[in-house]
Coordinates of C-alpha atoms in Angstrom, one line a residue:
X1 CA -38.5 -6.8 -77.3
X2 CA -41.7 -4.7 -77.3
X3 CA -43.9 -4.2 -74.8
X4 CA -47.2 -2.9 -74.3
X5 CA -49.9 -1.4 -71.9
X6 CA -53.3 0.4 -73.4
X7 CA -56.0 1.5 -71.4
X8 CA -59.7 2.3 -72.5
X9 CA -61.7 4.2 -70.1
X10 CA -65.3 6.2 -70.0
X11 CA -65.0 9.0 -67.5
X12 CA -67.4 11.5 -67.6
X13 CA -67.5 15.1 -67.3
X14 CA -67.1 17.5 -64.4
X15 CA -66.4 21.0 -63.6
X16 CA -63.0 22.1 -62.6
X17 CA -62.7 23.5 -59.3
X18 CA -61.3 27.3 -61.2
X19 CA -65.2 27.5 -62.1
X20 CA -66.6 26.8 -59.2
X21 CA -64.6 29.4 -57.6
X22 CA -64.9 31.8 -59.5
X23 CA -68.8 31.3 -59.2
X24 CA -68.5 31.4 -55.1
X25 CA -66.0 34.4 -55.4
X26 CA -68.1 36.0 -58.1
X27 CA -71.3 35.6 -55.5
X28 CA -69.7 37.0 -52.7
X29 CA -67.9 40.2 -54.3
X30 CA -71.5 40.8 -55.6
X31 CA -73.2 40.9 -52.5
X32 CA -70.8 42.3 -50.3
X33 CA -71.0 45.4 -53.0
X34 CA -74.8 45.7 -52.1
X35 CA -74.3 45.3 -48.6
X36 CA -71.4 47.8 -48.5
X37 CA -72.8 50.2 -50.8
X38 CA -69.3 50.1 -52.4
X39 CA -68.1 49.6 -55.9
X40 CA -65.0 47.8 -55.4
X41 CA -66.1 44.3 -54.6
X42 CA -68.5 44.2 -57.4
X43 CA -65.7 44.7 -60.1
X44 CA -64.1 41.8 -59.0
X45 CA -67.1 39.4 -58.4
X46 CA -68.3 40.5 -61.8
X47 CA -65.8 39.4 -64.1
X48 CA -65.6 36.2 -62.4
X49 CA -69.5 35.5 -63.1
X50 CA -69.2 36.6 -66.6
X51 CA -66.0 34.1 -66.8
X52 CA -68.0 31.4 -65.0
X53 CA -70.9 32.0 -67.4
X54 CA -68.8 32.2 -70.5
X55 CA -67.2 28.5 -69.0
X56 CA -70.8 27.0 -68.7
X57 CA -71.5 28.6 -71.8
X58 CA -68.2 26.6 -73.5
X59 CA -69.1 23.6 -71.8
X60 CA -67.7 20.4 -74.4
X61 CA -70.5 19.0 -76.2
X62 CA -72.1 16.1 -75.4
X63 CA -70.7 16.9 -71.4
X64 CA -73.8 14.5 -70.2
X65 CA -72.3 11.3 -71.8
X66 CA -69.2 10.0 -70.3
X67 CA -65.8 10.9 -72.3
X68 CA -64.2 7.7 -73.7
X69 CA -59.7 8.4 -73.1
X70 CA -57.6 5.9 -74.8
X71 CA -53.8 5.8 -73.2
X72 CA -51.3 3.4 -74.7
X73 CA -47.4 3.1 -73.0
X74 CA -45.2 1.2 -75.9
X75 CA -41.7 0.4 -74.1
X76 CA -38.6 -1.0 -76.7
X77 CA -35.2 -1.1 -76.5
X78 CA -33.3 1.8 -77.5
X79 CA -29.9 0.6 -77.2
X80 CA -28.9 -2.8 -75.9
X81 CA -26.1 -2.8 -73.1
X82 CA -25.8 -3.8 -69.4
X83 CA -27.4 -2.2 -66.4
X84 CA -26.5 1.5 -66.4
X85 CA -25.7 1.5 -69.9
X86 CA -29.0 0.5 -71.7
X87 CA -31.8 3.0 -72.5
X88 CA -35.1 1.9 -73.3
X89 CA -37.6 3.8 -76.0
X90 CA -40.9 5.0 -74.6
X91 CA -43.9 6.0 -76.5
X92 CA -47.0 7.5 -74.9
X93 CA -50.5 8.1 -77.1
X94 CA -53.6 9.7 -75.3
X95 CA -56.6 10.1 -77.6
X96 CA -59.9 11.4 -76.5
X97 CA -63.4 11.3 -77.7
X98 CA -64.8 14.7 -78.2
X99 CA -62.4 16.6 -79.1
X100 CA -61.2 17.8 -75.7
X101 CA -59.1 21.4 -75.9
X102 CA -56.3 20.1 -73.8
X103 CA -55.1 16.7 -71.8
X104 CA -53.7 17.1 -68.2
X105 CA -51.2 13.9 -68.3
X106 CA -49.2 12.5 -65.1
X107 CA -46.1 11.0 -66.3
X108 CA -44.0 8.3 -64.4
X109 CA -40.7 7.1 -66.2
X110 CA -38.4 4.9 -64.4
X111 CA -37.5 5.3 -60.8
X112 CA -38.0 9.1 -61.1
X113 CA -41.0 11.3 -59.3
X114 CA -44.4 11.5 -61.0
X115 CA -44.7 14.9 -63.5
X116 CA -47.9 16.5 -64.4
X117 CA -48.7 18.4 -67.9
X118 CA -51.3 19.8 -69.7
X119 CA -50.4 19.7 -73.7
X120 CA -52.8 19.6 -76.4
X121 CA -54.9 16.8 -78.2
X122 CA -51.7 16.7 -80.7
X123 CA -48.6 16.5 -78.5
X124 CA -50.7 13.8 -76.3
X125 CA -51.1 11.8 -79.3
X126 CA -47.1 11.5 -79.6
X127 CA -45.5 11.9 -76.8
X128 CA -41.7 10.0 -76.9
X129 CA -38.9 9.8 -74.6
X130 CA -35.9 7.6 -73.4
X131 CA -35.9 5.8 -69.8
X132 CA -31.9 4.8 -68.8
X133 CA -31.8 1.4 -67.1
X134 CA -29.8 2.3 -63.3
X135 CA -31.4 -0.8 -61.9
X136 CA -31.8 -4.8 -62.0
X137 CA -34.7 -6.3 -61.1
X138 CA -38.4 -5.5 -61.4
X139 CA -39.1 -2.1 -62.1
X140 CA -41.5 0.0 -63.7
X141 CA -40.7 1.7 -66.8
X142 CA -43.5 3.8 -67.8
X143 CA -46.9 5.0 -66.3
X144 CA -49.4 7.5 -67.4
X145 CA -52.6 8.8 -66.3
X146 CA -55.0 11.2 -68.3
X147 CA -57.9 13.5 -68.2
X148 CA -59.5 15.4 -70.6
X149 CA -59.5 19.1 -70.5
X150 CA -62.6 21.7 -71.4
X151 CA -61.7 24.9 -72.4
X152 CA -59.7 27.5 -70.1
X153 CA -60.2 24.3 -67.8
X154 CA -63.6 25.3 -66.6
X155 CA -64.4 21.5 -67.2
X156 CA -62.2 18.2 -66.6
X157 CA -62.9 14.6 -67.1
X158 CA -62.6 12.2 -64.3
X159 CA -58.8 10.7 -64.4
X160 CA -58.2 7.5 -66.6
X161 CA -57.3 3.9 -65.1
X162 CA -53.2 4.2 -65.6
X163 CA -51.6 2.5 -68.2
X164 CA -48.4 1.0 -66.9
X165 CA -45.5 -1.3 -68.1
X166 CA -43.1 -3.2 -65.6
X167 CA -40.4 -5.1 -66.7
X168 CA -37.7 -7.5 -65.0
X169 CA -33.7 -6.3 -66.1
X170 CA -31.4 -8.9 -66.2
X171 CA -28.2 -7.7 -63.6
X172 CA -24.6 -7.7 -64.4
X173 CA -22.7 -11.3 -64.0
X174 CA -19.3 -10.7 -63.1
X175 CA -16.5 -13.6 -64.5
X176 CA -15.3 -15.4 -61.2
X177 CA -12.0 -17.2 -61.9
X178 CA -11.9 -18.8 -58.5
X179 CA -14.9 -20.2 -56.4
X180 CA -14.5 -21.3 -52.7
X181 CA -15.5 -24.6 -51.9
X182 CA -17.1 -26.4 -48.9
X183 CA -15.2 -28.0 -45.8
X184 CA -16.5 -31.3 -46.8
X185 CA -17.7 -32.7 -50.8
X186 CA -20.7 -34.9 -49.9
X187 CA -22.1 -35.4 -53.9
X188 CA -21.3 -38.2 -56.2
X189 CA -20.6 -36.4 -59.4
X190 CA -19.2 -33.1 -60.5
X191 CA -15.9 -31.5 -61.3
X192 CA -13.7 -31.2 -57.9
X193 CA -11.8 -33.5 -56.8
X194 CA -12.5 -34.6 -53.4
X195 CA -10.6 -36.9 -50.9
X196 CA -12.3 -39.9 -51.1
X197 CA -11.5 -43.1 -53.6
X198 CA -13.3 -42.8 -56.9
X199 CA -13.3 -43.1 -60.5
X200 CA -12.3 -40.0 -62.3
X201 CA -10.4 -38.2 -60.5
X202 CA -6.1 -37.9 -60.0
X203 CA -3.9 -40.4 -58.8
X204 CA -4.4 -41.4 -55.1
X205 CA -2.1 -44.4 -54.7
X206 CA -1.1 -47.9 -55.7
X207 CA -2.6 -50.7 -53.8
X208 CA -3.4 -54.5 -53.6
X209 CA -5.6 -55.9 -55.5
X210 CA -9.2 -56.4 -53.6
X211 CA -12.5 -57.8 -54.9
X212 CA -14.6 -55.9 -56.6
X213 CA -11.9 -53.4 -58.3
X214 CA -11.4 -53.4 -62.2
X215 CA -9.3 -55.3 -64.0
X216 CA -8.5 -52.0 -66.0
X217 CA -7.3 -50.9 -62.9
X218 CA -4.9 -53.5 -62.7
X219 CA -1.0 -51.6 -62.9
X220 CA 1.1 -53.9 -64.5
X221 CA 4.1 -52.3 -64.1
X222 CA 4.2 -52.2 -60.0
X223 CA 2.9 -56.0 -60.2
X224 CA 6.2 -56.7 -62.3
X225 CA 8.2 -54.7 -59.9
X226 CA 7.0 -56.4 -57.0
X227 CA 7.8 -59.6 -58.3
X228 CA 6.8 -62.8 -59.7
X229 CA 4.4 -63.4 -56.8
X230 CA 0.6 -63.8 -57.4
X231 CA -0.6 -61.1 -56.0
X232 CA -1.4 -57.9 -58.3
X233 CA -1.3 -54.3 -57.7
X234 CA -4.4 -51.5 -58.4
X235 CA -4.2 -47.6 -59.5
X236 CA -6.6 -45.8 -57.1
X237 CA -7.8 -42.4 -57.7
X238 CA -9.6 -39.9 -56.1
X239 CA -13.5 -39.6 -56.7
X240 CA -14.6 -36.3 -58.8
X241 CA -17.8 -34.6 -56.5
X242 CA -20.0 -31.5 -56.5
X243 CA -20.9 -29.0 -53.9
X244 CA -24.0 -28.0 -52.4
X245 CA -24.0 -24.2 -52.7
X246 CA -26.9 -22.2 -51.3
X247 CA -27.7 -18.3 -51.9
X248 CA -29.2 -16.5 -49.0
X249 CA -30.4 -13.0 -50.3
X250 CA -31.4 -10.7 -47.7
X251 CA -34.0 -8.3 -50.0
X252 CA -36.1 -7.0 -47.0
X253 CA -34.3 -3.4 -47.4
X254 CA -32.9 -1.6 -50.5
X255 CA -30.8 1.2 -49.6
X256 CA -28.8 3.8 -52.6
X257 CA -25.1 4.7 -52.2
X258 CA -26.4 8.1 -52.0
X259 CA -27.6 8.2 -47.8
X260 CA -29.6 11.5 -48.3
X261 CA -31.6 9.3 -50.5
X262 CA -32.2 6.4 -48.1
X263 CA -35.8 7.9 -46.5
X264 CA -37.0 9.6 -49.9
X265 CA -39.1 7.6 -51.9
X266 CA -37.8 8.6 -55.6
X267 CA -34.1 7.9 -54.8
X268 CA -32.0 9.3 -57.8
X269 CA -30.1 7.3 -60.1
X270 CA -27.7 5.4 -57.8
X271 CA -26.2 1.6 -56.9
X272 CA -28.6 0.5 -54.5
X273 CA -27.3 -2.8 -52.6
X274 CA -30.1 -5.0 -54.2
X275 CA -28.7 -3.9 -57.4
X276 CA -25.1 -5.5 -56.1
X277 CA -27.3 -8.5 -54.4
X278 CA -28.3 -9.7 -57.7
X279 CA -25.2 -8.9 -59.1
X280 CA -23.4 -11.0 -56.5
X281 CA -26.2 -14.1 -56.6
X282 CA -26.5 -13.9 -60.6
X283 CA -22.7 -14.2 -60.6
X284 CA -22.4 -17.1 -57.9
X285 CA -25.2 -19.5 -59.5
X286 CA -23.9 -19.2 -62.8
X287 CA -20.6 -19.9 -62.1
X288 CA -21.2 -23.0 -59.6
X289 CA -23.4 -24.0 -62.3
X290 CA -21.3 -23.9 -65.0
X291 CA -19.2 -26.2 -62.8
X292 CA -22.0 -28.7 -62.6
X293 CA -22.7 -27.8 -58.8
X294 CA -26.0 -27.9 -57.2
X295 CA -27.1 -24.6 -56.4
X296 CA -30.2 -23.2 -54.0
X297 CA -31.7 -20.0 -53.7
X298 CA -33.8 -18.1 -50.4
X299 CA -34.6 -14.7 -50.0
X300 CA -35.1 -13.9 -46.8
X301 CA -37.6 -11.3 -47.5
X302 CA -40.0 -13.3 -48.6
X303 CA -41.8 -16.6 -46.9
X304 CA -42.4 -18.3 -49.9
X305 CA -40.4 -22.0 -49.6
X306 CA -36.7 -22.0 -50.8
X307 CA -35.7 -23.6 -53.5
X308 CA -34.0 -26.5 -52.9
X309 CA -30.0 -26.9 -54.4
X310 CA -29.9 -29.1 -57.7
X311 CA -27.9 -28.9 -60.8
X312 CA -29.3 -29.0 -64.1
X313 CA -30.2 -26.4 -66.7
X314 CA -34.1 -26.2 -66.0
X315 CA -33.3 -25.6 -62.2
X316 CA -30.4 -22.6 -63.0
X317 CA -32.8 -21.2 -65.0
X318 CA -35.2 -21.1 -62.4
X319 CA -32.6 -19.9 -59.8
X320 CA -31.4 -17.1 -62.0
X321 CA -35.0 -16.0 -62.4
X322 CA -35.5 -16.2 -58.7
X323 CA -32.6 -14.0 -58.1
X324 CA -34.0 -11.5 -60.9
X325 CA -37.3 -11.5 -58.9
X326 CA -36.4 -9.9 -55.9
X327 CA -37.3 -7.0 -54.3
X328 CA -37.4 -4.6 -51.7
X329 CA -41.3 -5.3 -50.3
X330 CA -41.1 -2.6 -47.6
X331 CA -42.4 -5.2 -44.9
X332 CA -39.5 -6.8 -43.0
X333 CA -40.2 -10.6 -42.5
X334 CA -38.2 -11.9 -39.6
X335 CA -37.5 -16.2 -39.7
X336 CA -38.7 -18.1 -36.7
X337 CA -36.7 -20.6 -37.4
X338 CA -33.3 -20.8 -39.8
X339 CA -34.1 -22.4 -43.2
X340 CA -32.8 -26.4 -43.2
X341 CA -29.5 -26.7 -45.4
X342 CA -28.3 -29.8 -47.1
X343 CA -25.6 -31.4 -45.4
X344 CA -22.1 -30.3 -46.3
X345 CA -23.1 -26.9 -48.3
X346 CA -21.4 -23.7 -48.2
X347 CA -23.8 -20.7 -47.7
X348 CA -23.3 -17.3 -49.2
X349 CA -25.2 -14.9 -47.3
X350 CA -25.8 -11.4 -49.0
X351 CA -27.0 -8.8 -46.9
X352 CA -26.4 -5.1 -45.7
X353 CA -26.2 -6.3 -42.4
X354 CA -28.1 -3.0 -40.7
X355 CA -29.8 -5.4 -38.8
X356 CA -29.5 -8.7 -36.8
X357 CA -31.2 -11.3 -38.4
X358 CA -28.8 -12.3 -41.3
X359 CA -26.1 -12.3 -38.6
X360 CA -28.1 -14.8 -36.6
X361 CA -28.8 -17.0 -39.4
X362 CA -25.1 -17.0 -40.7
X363 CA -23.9 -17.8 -36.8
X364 CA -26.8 -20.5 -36.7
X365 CA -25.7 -22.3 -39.8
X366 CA -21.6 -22.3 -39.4
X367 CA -22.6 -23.4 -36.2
X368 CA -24.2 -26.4 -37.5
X369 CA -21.0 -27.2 -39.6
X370 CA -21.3 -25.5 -42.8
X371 CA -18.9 -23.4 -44.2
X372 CA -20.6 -19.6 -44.3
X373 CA -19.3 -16.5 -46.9
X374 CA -20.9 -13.3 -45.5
X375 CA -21.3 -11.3 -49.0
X376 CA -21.0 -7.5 -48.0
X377 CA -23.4 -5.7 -50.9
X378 CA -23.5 -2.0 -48.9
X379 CA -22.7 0.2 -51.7
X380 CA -20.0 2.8 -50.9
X381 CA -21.4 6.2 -48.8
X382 CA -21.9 9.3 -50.5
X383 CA -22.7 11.3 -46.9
X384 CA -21.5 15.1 -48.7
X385 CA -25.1 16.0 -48.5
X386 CA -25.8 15.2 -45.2
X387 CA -26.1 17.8 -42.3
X388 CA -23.8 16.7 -39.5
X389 CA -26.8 15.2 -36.7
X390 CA -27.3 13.2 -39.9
X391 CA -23.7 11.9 -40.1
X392 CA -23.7 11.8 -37.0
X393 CA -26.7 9.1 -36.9
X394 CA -24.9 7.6 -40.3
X395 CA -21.6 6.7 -37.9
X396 CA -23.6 5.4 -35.5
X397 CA -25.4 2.8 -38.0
X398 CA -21.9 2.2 -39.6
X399 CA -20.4 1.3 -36.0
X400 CA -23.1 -1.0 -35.4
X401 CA -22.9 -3.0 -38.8
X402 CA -18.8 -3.2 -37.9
X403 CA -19.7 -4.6 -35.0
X404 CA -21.9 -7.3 -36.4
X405 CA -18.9 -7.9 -39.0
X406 CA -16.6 -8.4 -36.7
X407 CA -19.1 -10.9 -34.9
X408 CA -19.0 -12.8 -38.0
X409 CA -15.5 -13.4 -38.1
X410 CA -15.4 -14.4 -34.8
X411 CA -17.9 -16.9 -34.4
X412 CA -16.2 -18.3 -38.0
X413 CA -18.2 -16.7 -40.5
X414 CA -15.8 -15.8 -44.0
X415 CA -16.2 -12.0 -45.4
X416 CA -16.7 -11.4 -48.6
X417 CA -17.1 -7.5 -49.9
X418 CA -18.5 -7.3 -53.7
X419 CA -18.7 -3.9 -54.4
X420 CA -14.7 -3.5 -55.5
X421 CA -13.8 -5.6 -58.6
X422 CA -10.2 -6.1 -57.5
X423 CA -10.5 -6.7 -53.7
X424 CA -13.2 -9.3 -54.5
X425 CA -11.2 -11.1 -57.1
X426 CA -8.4 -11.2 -54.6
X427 CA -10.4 -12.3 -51.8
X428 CA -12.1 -15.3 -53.7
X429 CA -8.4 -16.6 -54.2
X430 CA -7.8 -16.4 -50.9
X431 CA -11.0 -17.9 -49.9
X432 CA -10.5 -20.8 -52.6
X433 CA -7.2 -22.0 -51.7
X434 CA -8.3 -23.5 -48.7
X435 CA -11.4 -25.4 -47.5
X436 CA -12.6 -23.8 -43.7
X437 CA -11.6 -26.0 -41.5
X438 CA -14.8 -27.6 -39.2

């Protein structure tokens, strides 16, 4: 898939800030020779006027009229593959009216810090590199701004509008094998077998024969072996059901597995624990909804309404895209109030937990019955580069968030840790064997 961003501005024409020093510096070396009655100054203020006059003299033709600056960002795949794996081909084309000498260019690919670079008319025109894919979600792959360039620089266009391309990756979905259910299966239809009578399910017991039952019910066999009485006997099974499964997301805070990284704003390449958020909820919604559960998505970083859980294609769809969606908006937004559940659901809430607020909500809602999975998505700390006040502060923050884990497992709350394949499958056995008990 191709994408692209082109940008067509008219900027007009300016002189660079080396010329008007040079003028000012020029000016004042001149007269401070006069007023000194000394040589010295003048030889430098000279050159600088005969540079600044040679400049104005150079001026780009047509400098009145506004410039017209053309920048195009074409983004492709390079190389398909999963997050961290994947590259992603990026072409850059500045053209200018004019004939400029030079184009200053500021350069933004991926996640990393802007660079600036002046390069001729030529090299602008073509400019190609590849952007590796560290992160899910929405992210911007390419950006570029330009400005024309006189020459020696004595005169510069105003900078273009940028030219940018964003783009939504897909996350990893991790297999799961085993998927924890809730205390109590409250839907009519669906794959697990719950406790109640039904159609559909296994074998529950043998019983008389009632009004209302089937007459393909009817097993012959135990009415011949009770006797030659008129009353028959029934096969009773259990019903089949689905759960409710909601998917809390905590996105008000994106932090990298690197902690020296955590107040910069171009982090380097690095897990961050939204990365393992989506992970986690990609991975939970499609396997509940390849087992015809109903599934609901909130991000907790966001007000927008929740989506409610359903089943369906249309709706996973739509939750996957949800998940896909979110990100870090810098603005914490704390709940007044805990979001309403369906009755019966099992809630998976992923979060950092650096903070109260998704311990709250996850006490609030196992509270009101419903079996709660706290989903750990803090990458693992890489502190090496830390000076030791900061480590210091880090163990601190990491006795804290044990402290609200532990909380959690008090007040009921099931833990969950994603980041370690092996651990994770072994804990969703565990957690699957058995329904929490209300």
């Amino acid at each position: 898939m191709t994408e692209r961003a082109a940008t067509a501005t008219r900027v007009g024409w300016m002189p660079s800030p080396a010329l008007a020093g040079a003028i000012v510096v020029g000016v004042i070396g001149v007269v401070a020779a006069f007023i000194m009655s000394r040589l010295e100054p003048a030889l430098i203020g000279i050159p600088l006027l005969l540079s600044a006059a040679w400049g104005w003299d150079r001026r780009p033709a047509g400098s009145v009229d506004p410039v017209e600056i053309t920048t195009a960002v074409t983004v492709e795949e390079a190389a398909r593959g999963a997050v961290g794996d994947a590259t992603l081909g990026v072409h850059v084309a500045v053209s200018a009216g004019q004939r400029p000498d030079a184009a200053h260019l500021r350069l933004s690919l991926g996640g990393a810090a802007p660079v600036e670079a002046v390069v001729t008319p030529r090299t602008a025109a073509d400019l190609r590199s590849e952007v590796p894919i560290v992160h899910s979600g929405p992210q911007r792959v390419a950006a570029v701004e330009a400005r024309a360039l006189g020459a020696d620089a004595a005169w510069a266009s105003a900078p273009t509008d940028e030219a940018a391309v964003e783009r939504v990756v897909r996350p990893r979905r991790a297999p799961l094998r085993s998927l924890p259910l809730p205390a109590r299966l409250l839907g009519l239809t669906g794959q697990h077998v719950s406790t109640r009578p039904g159609d559909g399910g296994e074998f529950r017991d043998i019983d008389l024969f009632h009004p209302g039952d089937r007459l393909r019910r009817i097993d012959w066999k135990a009415t011949a072996r009770a006797g030659r009485g008129v009353d028959l006997y029934v096969r009773r099974t259990t019903a089949t059901s689905d759960a409710a499964v909601h998917l809390v997301l905590d996105a008000r805070d994106d932090v990298s597995a690197v902690v020296a990284d955590w107040s910069r704003a171009y982090p380097r390449p690095a897990v961050s624990s939204l990365d393992l958020a989506r992970e986690a909820a990609s991975s939970l919604a499609a396997a509940y909804a390849g087992a015809a559960d109903r599934i609901g998505f909130d991000d907790l970083g966001e007000s927008r309404r929740m989506l409610p859980p359903r089943a369906g294609a249309r709706h996973r769809e739509r939750v996957l895209r949800a998940i896909e969606a979110t990100a870090a908006n810098g603005a914490p937004f704390t709940r007044v109030r805990s979001p309403r559940l369906a009755p019966g659901s099992i809630v998976f809430v992923l979060s950092t937990f650096l903070d109260d607020q998704a311990v709250t909500l996850a006490l609030t809602w196992r509270a009101a019955g419903h079996r709660v999975i706290a989903v750990d998505v803090l990458p693992a700390r890489d502190a090496r580069e830390l000076p030791a006040r900061d480590r210091l502060a880090l163990r601190t923050i990491e006795l804290e968030r044990s402290l609200r884990l532990e909380q959690l497992q008090a007040g009921g709350v099931e833990l969950l840790v994603w980041q370690d394949a092996a651990l994770r499958e072994a804990a969703l056995r565990v957690l699957a064997s058995g329904r929490a008990r209300r």
